[in-house]
Short mmCIF file of C-alpha atoms and ligand atoms in Angstrom, two decimals:
data_model
loop_
_atom_site.label_atom_id
_atom_site.label_comp_id
_atom_site.label_asym_id
_atom_site.label_seq_id
_atom_site.Cartn_x
_atom_site.Cartn_y
_atom_site.Cartn_z
CA UNK A 1430 47.24 86.60 102.21
CA UNK A 1431 50.52 84.92 103.16
CA UNK A 1432 52.19 83.33 100.76
CA UNK A 1433 53.27 79.61 100.50
CA UNK A 1434 56.86 79.61 100.74
CA UNK A 1435 58.74 77.28 97.76
CA UNK A 1436 61.43 75.46 99.76
CA UNK A 1437 64.35 75.11 97.44
CA UNK A 1438 66.72 72.97 99.79
CA UNK A 1439 63.67 70.48 100.18
CA UNK A 1440 62.93 70.63 96.27
CA UNK A 1441 66.27 70.21 95.49
CA UNK A 1442 66.91 67.16 98.07
CA UNK A 1443 64.06 65.62 96.25
CA UNK A 1444 65.41 65.99 92.79
CA UNK A 1445 68.99 65.09 93.55
CA UNK A 1446 67.03 62.05 94.87
CA UNK A 1447 65.81 61.16 91.39
CA UNK A 1448 68.94 62.07 89.39
CA UNK A 1449 70.91 59.51 91.89
CA UNK A 1450 68.61 56.70 90.84
CA UNK A 1451 69.49 57.49 87.01
CA UNK A 1452 72.89 57.92 87.80
CA UNK A 1453 72.81 54.22 89.52
CA UNK A 1454 71.45 52.50 86.94
CA UNK A 1455 74.18 54.17 84.59
CA UNK A 1456 76.88 53.05 87.31
CA UNK A 1457 75.07 49.39 87.09
CA UNK A 1458 75.63 49.57 83.84
CA UNK A 1459 79.49 50.06 84.13
CA UNK A 1460 79.23 54.01 83.09
CA UNK A 1461 79.83 56.94 85.57
CA UNK A 1462 78.95 60.06 84.96
CA UNK A 1463 81.49 62.60 85.27
CA UNK A 1464 81.83 66.55 85.03
CA UNK A 1465 85.17 68.51 84.73
CA UNK A 1466 84.71 72.05 85.88
CA UNK A 1467 87.90 74.46 84.91
CA UNK A 1468 88.62 77.40 86.93
CA UNK A 1469 91.34 80.18 85.43
CA UNK A 1470 92.10 82.42 88.32
CA UNK A 1471 91.45 83.29 91.94
CA UNK A 1472 88.37 84.74 91.83
CA UNK A 1473 87.02 84.02 95.81
CA UNK A 1474 83.55 83.83 94.52
CA UNK A 1475 84.60 81.46 91.70
CA UNK A 1476 86.05 78.93 93.60
CA UNK A 1477 83.01 79.16 96.07
CA UNK A 1478 80.92 77.84 93.27
CA UNK A 1479 83.17 75.15 92.11
CA UNK A 1480 83.71 73.74 95.14
CA UNK A 1481 80.17 73.25 95.44
CA UNK A 1482 79.93 71.93 92.30
CA UNK A 1483 82.56 68.89 92.80
CA UNK A 1484 80.76 68.43 96.19
CA UNK A 1485 77.36 68.43 94.68
CA UNK A 1486 78.93 65.45 92.14
CA UNK A 1487 80.24 63.61 95.06
CA UNK A 1488 77.02 63.34 97.12
CA UNK A 1489 75.51 61.72 93.91
CA UNK A 1490 78.70 59.39 93.30
CA UNK A 1491 79.42 61.42 90.34
CA UNK A 1492 82.87 61.52 88.69
CA UNK A 1493 84.43 65.02 88.99
CA UNK A 1494 87.24 66.76 87.89
CA UNK A 1495 88.36 69.96 89.10
CA UNK A 1496 91.01 72.01 87.02
CA UNK A 1497 92.32 74.89 88.65
CA UNK A 1498 94.29 76.96 86.37
CA UNK A 1499 96.73 80.14 87.13
CA UNK A 1500 94.99 83.75 86.27
CA UNK A 1501 98.21 84.27 83.37
CA UNK A 1502 96.76 80.94 81.32
CA UNK A 1503 96.65 82.00 77.64
CA UNK A 1504 93.68 81.42 75.91
CA UNK A 1505 95.50 78.63 73.92
CA UNK A 1506 96.53 76.40 76.75
CA UNK A 1507 92.74 76.89 77.84
CA UNK A 1508 91.60 75.93 74.48
CA UNK A 1509 93.92 72.96 74.10
CA UNK A 1510 92.35 71.98 77.81
CA UNK A 1511 89.00 71.82 76.62
CA UNK A 1512 89.92 69.82 73.41
CA UNK A 1513 91.13 67.46 75.78
CA UNK A 1514 88.40 66.89 77.95
CA UNK A 1515 86.07 67.19 74.94
CA UNK A 1516 87.82 64.05 73.83
CA UNK A 1517 87.73 62.27 77.08
CA UNK A 1518 85.39 59.42 77.35
CA UNK A 1519 84.94 59.80 81.19
CA UNK A 1520 83.52 63.25 81.18
CA UNK A 1521 80.21 63.94 80.07
CA UNK A 1522 79.86 67.31 81.19
CA UNK A 1523 82.41 70.11 81.02
CA UNK A 1524 82.30 73.66 81.75
CA UNK A 1525 84.47 76.87 82.35
CA UNK A 1526 83.68 78.54 85.33
CA UNK A 1527 82.83 82.32 84.42
CA UNK A 1528 84.26 85.25 84.68
CA UNK A 1529 87.41 84.07 82.74
CA UNK A 1530 90.25 86.63 83.11
CA UNK A 1531 90.13 89.62 80.44
CA UNK A 1532 92.81 88.38 78.12
CA UNK A 1533 90.65 85.22 77.54
CA UNK A 1534 87.71 85.85 75.07
CA UNK A 1535 84.92 84.21 76.95
CA UNK A 1536 82.65 83.52 73.70
CA UNK A 1537 85.35 81.71 72.09
CA UNK A 1538 86.04 79.55 75.22
CA UNK A 1539 82.06 78.73 75.30
CA UNK A 1540 81.86 77.69 71.41
CA UNK A 1541 84.78 75.41 72.11
CA UNK A 1542 83.02 73.60 74.46
CA UNK A 1543 81.53 70.42 72.57
CA UNK A 1544 77.67 70.93 72.51
CA UNK A 1545 77.53 67.39 73.68
CA UNK A 1546 79.10 68.04 77.05
CA UNK A 1547 77.79 71.78 77.65
CA UNK A 1548 75.94 71.03 80.77
CA UNK A 1549 75.92 74.77 81.30
CA UNK A 1550 73.67 75.31 78.12
CA UNK A 1551 75.57 78.46 76.88
CA UNK A 1552 76.97 76.93 73.27
CA UNK A 1553 75.32 78.36 70.59
CA UNK A 1554 74.11 75.27 69.24
CA UNK A 1555 72.20 74.39 72.71
CA UNK A 1556 70.91 77.94 73.02
CA UNK A 1557 69.55 77.74 69.47
CA UNK A 1558 67.93 74.11 70.46
CA UNK A 1559 66.07 75.86 73.80
CA UNK A 1560 64.99 78.79 71.50
CA UNK A 1561 63.54 75.88 68.31
CA UNK A 1562 61.97 74.06 71.34
CA UNK A 1563 64.28 70.73 70.97
CA UNK A 1564 66.08 71.57 74.32
CA UNK A 1565 68.94 69.66 74.86
CA UNK A 1566 70.63 71.25 78.18
CA UNK A 1567 68.88 74.19 79.42
CA UNK A 1568 71.04 76.52 81.19
CA UNK A 1569 70.96 75.58 85.14
CA UNK A 1570 69.68 78.43 86.90
CA UNK A 1571 66.30 78.80 84.92
CA UNK A 1572 65.76 75.10 84.69
CA UNK A 1573 65.98 75.15 88.28
CA UNK A 1574 63.74 77.87 88.24
CA UNK A 1575 60.95 75.86 86.23
CA UNK A 1576 61.33 72.83 88.37
CA UNK A 1577 60.17 74.77 91.22
CA UNK A 1578 57.34 75.76 89.85
CA UNK A 1579 56.73 72.35 88.57
CA UNK A 1580 57.23 70.62 92.26
CA UNK A 1581 54.99 72.81 93.77
CA UNK A 1582 52.14 72.22 91.60
CA UNK A 1583 51.83 75.47 89.86
CA UNK A 1584 50.75 75.34 86.69
CA UNK A 1585 52.23 77.24 83.76
CA UNK A 1586 50.02 76.68 80.58
CA UNK A 1587 47.82 79.53 79.86
CA UNK A 1588 49.33 81.83 82.49
CA UNK A 1589 51.23 85.20 82.14
CA UNK A 1590 54.52 84.70 82.94
CA UNK A 1591 56.54 87.82 83.14
CA UNK A 1592 60.33 87.48 83.31
CA UNK A 1593 62.09 90.63 84.89
CA UNK A 1594 65.57 90.52 83.34
CA UNK A 1595 66.84 89.49 79.91
CA UNK A 1596 70.54 88.17 80.34
CA UNK A 1597 71.57 85.17 78.62
CA UNK A 1598 72.21 83.15 81.32
CA UNK A 1599 68.88 83.81 83.33
CA UNK A 1600 65.74 86.05 81.60
CA UNK A 1601 65.94 84.81 77.97
CA UNK A 1602 66.25 81.10 78.53
CA UNK A 1603 63.65 81.43 81.70
CA UNK A 1604 61.51 83.00 79.33
CA UNK A 1605 61.98 80.80 76.37
CA UNK A 1606 61.16 77.60 78.93
CA UNK A 1607 57.92 79.01 80.26
CA UNK A 1608 57.31 79.74 76.61
CA UNK A 1609 58.16 76.14 76.04
CA UNK A 1610 55.46 75.13 78.51
CA UNK A 1611 52.53 77.29 77.00
CA UNK A 1612 52.74 80.54 79.02
CA UNK A 1613 52.16 83.75 77.72
CA UNK A 1614 55.45 85.34 78.39
CA UNK A 1615 56.71 89.12 78.76
CA UNK A 1616 60.03 90.02 79.11
CA UNK A 1617 60.91 93.12 81.07
CA UNK A 1618 64.02 95.05 80.95
CA UNK A 1619 65.73 98.28 82.33
CA UNK A 1620 64.15 100.19 79.66
CA UNK A 1621 60.65 98.92 80.37
CA UNK A 1622 58.72 102.03 80.88
CA UNK A 1623 56.11 101.42 84.09
CA UNK A 1624 57.28 98.20 84.90
CA UNK A 1625 54.57 97.75 87.65
CA UNK A 1626 51.91 97.90 84.85
CA UNK A 1627 53.10 94.17 83.90
CA UNK A 1628 54.67 92.75 86.96
CA UNK A 1629 50.92 93.59 88.75
CA UNK A 1630 49.63 91.40 85.57
CA UNK A 1631 51.68 88.47 86.21
CA UNK A 1632 50.54 84.95 87.17
CA UNK A 1633 54.43 83.98 87.35
CA UNK A 1634 56.67 86.40 88.33
CA UNK A 1635 60.75 85.88 87.80
CA UNK A 1636 62.92 88.48 88.86
CA UNK A 1637 66.56 88.25 87.47
CA UNK A 1638 67.97 91.58 87.91
CA UNK A 1639 70.50 92.36 90.79
CA UNK A 1640 68.76 95.11 92.16
CA UNK A 1641 68.15 93.91 95.89
CA UNK A 1642 64.46 94.05 96.75
CA UNK A 1643 62.94 96.30 94.15
CA UNK A 1644 60.09 94.55 93.28
CA UNK A 1645 57.97 95.38 96.47
CA UNK A 1646 54.18 93.82 97.57
CA UNK A 1647 52.56 96.75 95.93
CA UNK A 1648 54.07 95.45 92.38
CA UNK A 1649 52.31 92.09 92.63
CA UNK A 1650 49.50 90.32 91.87
CA UNK A 1651 47.42 88.88 94.60
CA UNK A 1652 47.97 85.02 94.56
CA UNK A 1653 50.59 85.27 92.08
CA UNK A 1654 53.97 82.40 92.03
CA UNK A 1655 57.21 84.64 92.43
CA UNK A 1656 60.18 83.19 91.76
CA UNK A 1657 63.25 85.47 93.13
CA UNK A 1658 66.15 84.64 91.43
CA UNK A 1659 68.57 87.29 92.76
CA UNK A 1660 71.50 86.89 95.25
CA UNK A 1661 72.47 90.30 96.48
CA UNK A 1662 74.92 90.78 99.38
CA UNK A 1663 73.66 93.87 101.47
CA UNK A 1664 76.02 96.05 103.53
CA UNK A 1665 75.27 94.16 106.53
CA UNK A 1666 76.57 91.10 105.34
CA UNK A 1667 73.13 89.56 104.82
CA UNK A 1668 71.77 87.99 101.35
CA UNK A 1669 68.65 89.26 99.93
CA UNK A 1670 66.93 88.66 96.50
CA UNK A 1671 65.49 91.26 93.93
CA UNK A 1672 62.40 91.03 95.68
CA UNK A 1673 61.40 92.46 98.68
CA UNK A 1674 60.31 89.29 100.69
CA UNK A 1675 58.45 90.84 103.55
CA UNK A 1676 55.75 92.99 101.69
CA UNK A 1677 55.57 90.50 98.83
CA UNK A 1678 54.84 87.42 100.95
CA UNK A 1679 52.15 89.10 101.96
CA UNK A 1680 50.32 89.66 98.39
CA UNK A 1681 51.61 86.39 96.48
CA UNK A 1682 50.59 83.14 96.80
CA UNK A 1683 53.96 81.23 96.47
CA UNK A 1684 57.28 82.92 96.65
CA UNK A 1685 60.96 81.73 97.07
CA UNK A 1686 63.12 82.92 99.84
CA UNK A 1687 66.53 84.06 99.26
CA UNK A 1688 68.58 82.10 100.52
CA UNK A 1689 66.76 78.84 99.97
CA UNK A 1690 64.83 79.42 96.79
CA UNK A 1691 66.41 79.12 93.39
CA UNK A 1692 70.32 78.75 94.60
CA UNK A 1693 70.01 75.08 95.72
CA UNK A 1694 68.41 74.38 92.71
CA UNK A 1695 71.19 75.68 90.03
CA UNK A 1696 73.82 73.00 91.21
CA UNK A 1697 71.17 70.42 91.02
CA UNK A 1698 70.43 70.92 87.69
CA UNK A 1699 73.90 70.94 86.61
CA UNK A 1700 74.00 67.52 88.16
CA UNK A 1701 71.09 66.48 86.40
CA UNK A 1702 72.24 68.01 83.14
CA UNK A 1703 75.63 65.84 83.59
CA UNK A 1704 73.54 62.74 84.27
CA UNK A 1705 71.67 63.29 81.12
CA UNK A 1706 74.53 63.72 78.82
CA UNK A 1707 75.93 60.61 80.06
CA UNK A 1708 72.73 58.78 79.45
CA UNK A 1709 72.56 60.11 75.90
CA UNK A 1710 76.31 59.04 75.65
CA UNK A 1711 75.52 55.66 76.86
CA UNK A 1712 72.52 55.16 74.39
CA UNK A 1713 74.70 56.04 71.39
P1 NDP B 1993 72.66 90.64 84.81
O1 NDP B 1993 73.12 91.80 85.28
O2 NDP B 1993 73.38 90.03 83.56
O3 NDP B 1993 71.01 91.30 83.68
C1 NDP B 1993 70.22 91.88 84.66
C2 NDP B 1993 69.06 92.23 83.93
O4 NDP B 1993 68.28 92.84 84.90
C3 NDP B 1993 69.24 92.96 82.46
O5 NDP B 1993 68.62 92.19 81.25
C4 NDP B 1993 68.84 94.01 83.08
O6 NDP B 1993 68.35 95.19 81.72
C5 NDP B 1993 67.69 93.94 84.04
N1 NDP B 1993 67.51 95.03 84.78
C6 NDP B 1993 68.48 95.63 85.42
N2 NDP B 1993 67.90 97.02 86.04
C7 NDP B 1993 66.18 96.56 85.99
C8 NDP B 1993 65.22 97.55 86.35
N3 NDP B 1993 65.12 98.20 87.28
N4 NDP B 1993 63.88 97.05 86.08
C9 NDP B 1993 63.85 96.13 84.74
N5 NDP B 1993 64.95 95.09 84.49
C10 NDP B 1993 66.08 95.75 85.00
O7 NDP B 1993 72.38 89.77 85.50
P2 NDP B 1993 71.91 88.12 85.89
O8 NDP B 1993 70.69 87.67 85.13
O9 NDP B 1993 73.21 87.35 85.73
O10 NDP B 1993 71.55 87.67 87.22
C11 NDP B 1993 70.47 88.48 88.00
C12 NDP B 1993 70.20 88.01 89.34
O11 NDP B 1993 70.49 86.79 89.61
C13 NDP B 1993 71.87 88.91 90.13
O12 NDP B 1993 71.44 88.80 91.54
C14 NDP B 1993 72.50 87.45 90.26
O13 NDP B 1993 73.15 87.49 91.68
C15 NDP B 1993 71.45 86.36 90.17
N6 NDP B 1993 71.70 85.00 89.89
C16 NDP B 1993 71.18 83.61 90.72
C17 NDP B 1993 71.86 82.62 90.39
C18 NDP B 1993 71.35 81.68 91.10
O14 NDP B 1993 71.70 80.40 91.29
N7 NDP B 1993 70.40 81.63 92.40
C19 NDP B 1993 72.34 82.27 89.18
C20 NDP B 1993 72.68 83.63 88.24
C21 NDP B 1993 72.43 84.71 88.84
P3 NDP B 1993 69.27 95.40 80.50
O15 NDP B 1993 69.36 94.22 79.54
O16 NDP B 1993 68.18 96.49 79.88
O17 NDP B 1993 70.24 96.09 80.99
#
C-alpha cells in the first residue's frame, strides 16, 4: 500500500481562505482582528517564527504588532508590556514567543496574558477549558493536526488514537482534542514499555517526540492515518519528521510529510484563533 499524502500546504491555504471570509466580515463591521507578538532576545529560530506569524496576519489583512525587546529586558518590563496589550482594544490575540531568556519565569509570563487573548492556548484557564470540554483556544499545532484529519475526511469517532509525546504544547492537548472528538486515546511517553505494541494498534497515530524517524513502517497498522508533528534538522541540513516517511508510507493509509504537513497548519490556526477572539470580543 502507498499512503495518501496529507498536503498541509494546500489544506492550510484552504483554511486560511475560510478564516479570511470571517475576518473580512468583521472588517466590514469596522473591527480589524489584531495580533501582537512579543519576542525577547535574539534567538534566530524564534525570529523566523515571529516573522512568519506577522506575514500570515498581513496575508489575511489582519492588524499585527511585532514587539522586539532586548535580551536583558526585565521580567517587570515584560509584564508591564503584556498588561498594556491586554488592555488594548486593537489587540485580540497576544503571545510571547518562547523560549524567553532564563532570568524570566515563563510560567509567570504565560499566566499574565489575558485568557481572552491567549491565542496560543497556553494559559491555565484555557488548558482547563480544553480539559473540561469547553474549548476556547486550542494550542495551534494540535488544533492544526486535528483540522488536517478532518479536512482529509478521516473519521475520528470510535477510532483508537495513539499520541506519542506528552508535552504541554503538543501531546497533551492533542490527546484532549481527540478525546473530545470521541476517539479512544492512548498517550505514550519515553517511559512506555513496548511502544510498538501501542503504535501498531493505532488507527490514528500522532507523533510528537523530537526524535528523528523513530517511528518506522513496521510500527504502523496497515491503513492508519499518521500525523507527524516532528521537525528535526539532520546533519546534512535537511528537515525530517519523527516518523520514517519512506517506510511508513508503504504501510499507512494517510501520512503527513515533513516539511509540508503539520508545519503550515500551526500559523494558520494562530490566525484562526485571532479572528475567533475578535469575533468573541465583537459579540460582547
Ligand atoms: P518535547 O521535547 O517537549 O516533548 C517530547 C515528548 O516526546 C515527551 O513527552 C517525551 O516523553 C516523548 N518522547 C521522547 N522520546 C520518546 C520515545 N523514545 N518514545 C516515546 N516518547 C518519547 O517536544 P514537543 O512536544 O515540543 O515537540 C515534539 C516535536 O514536534 C519536535 O520535533 C518539535 O520540533 C515538533 N514541533 C512541531 C511544531 C510544528 O509546528 N509542526 C510545533 C511544536 C513542536 P517524556 O515526557 O517521558 O520525556
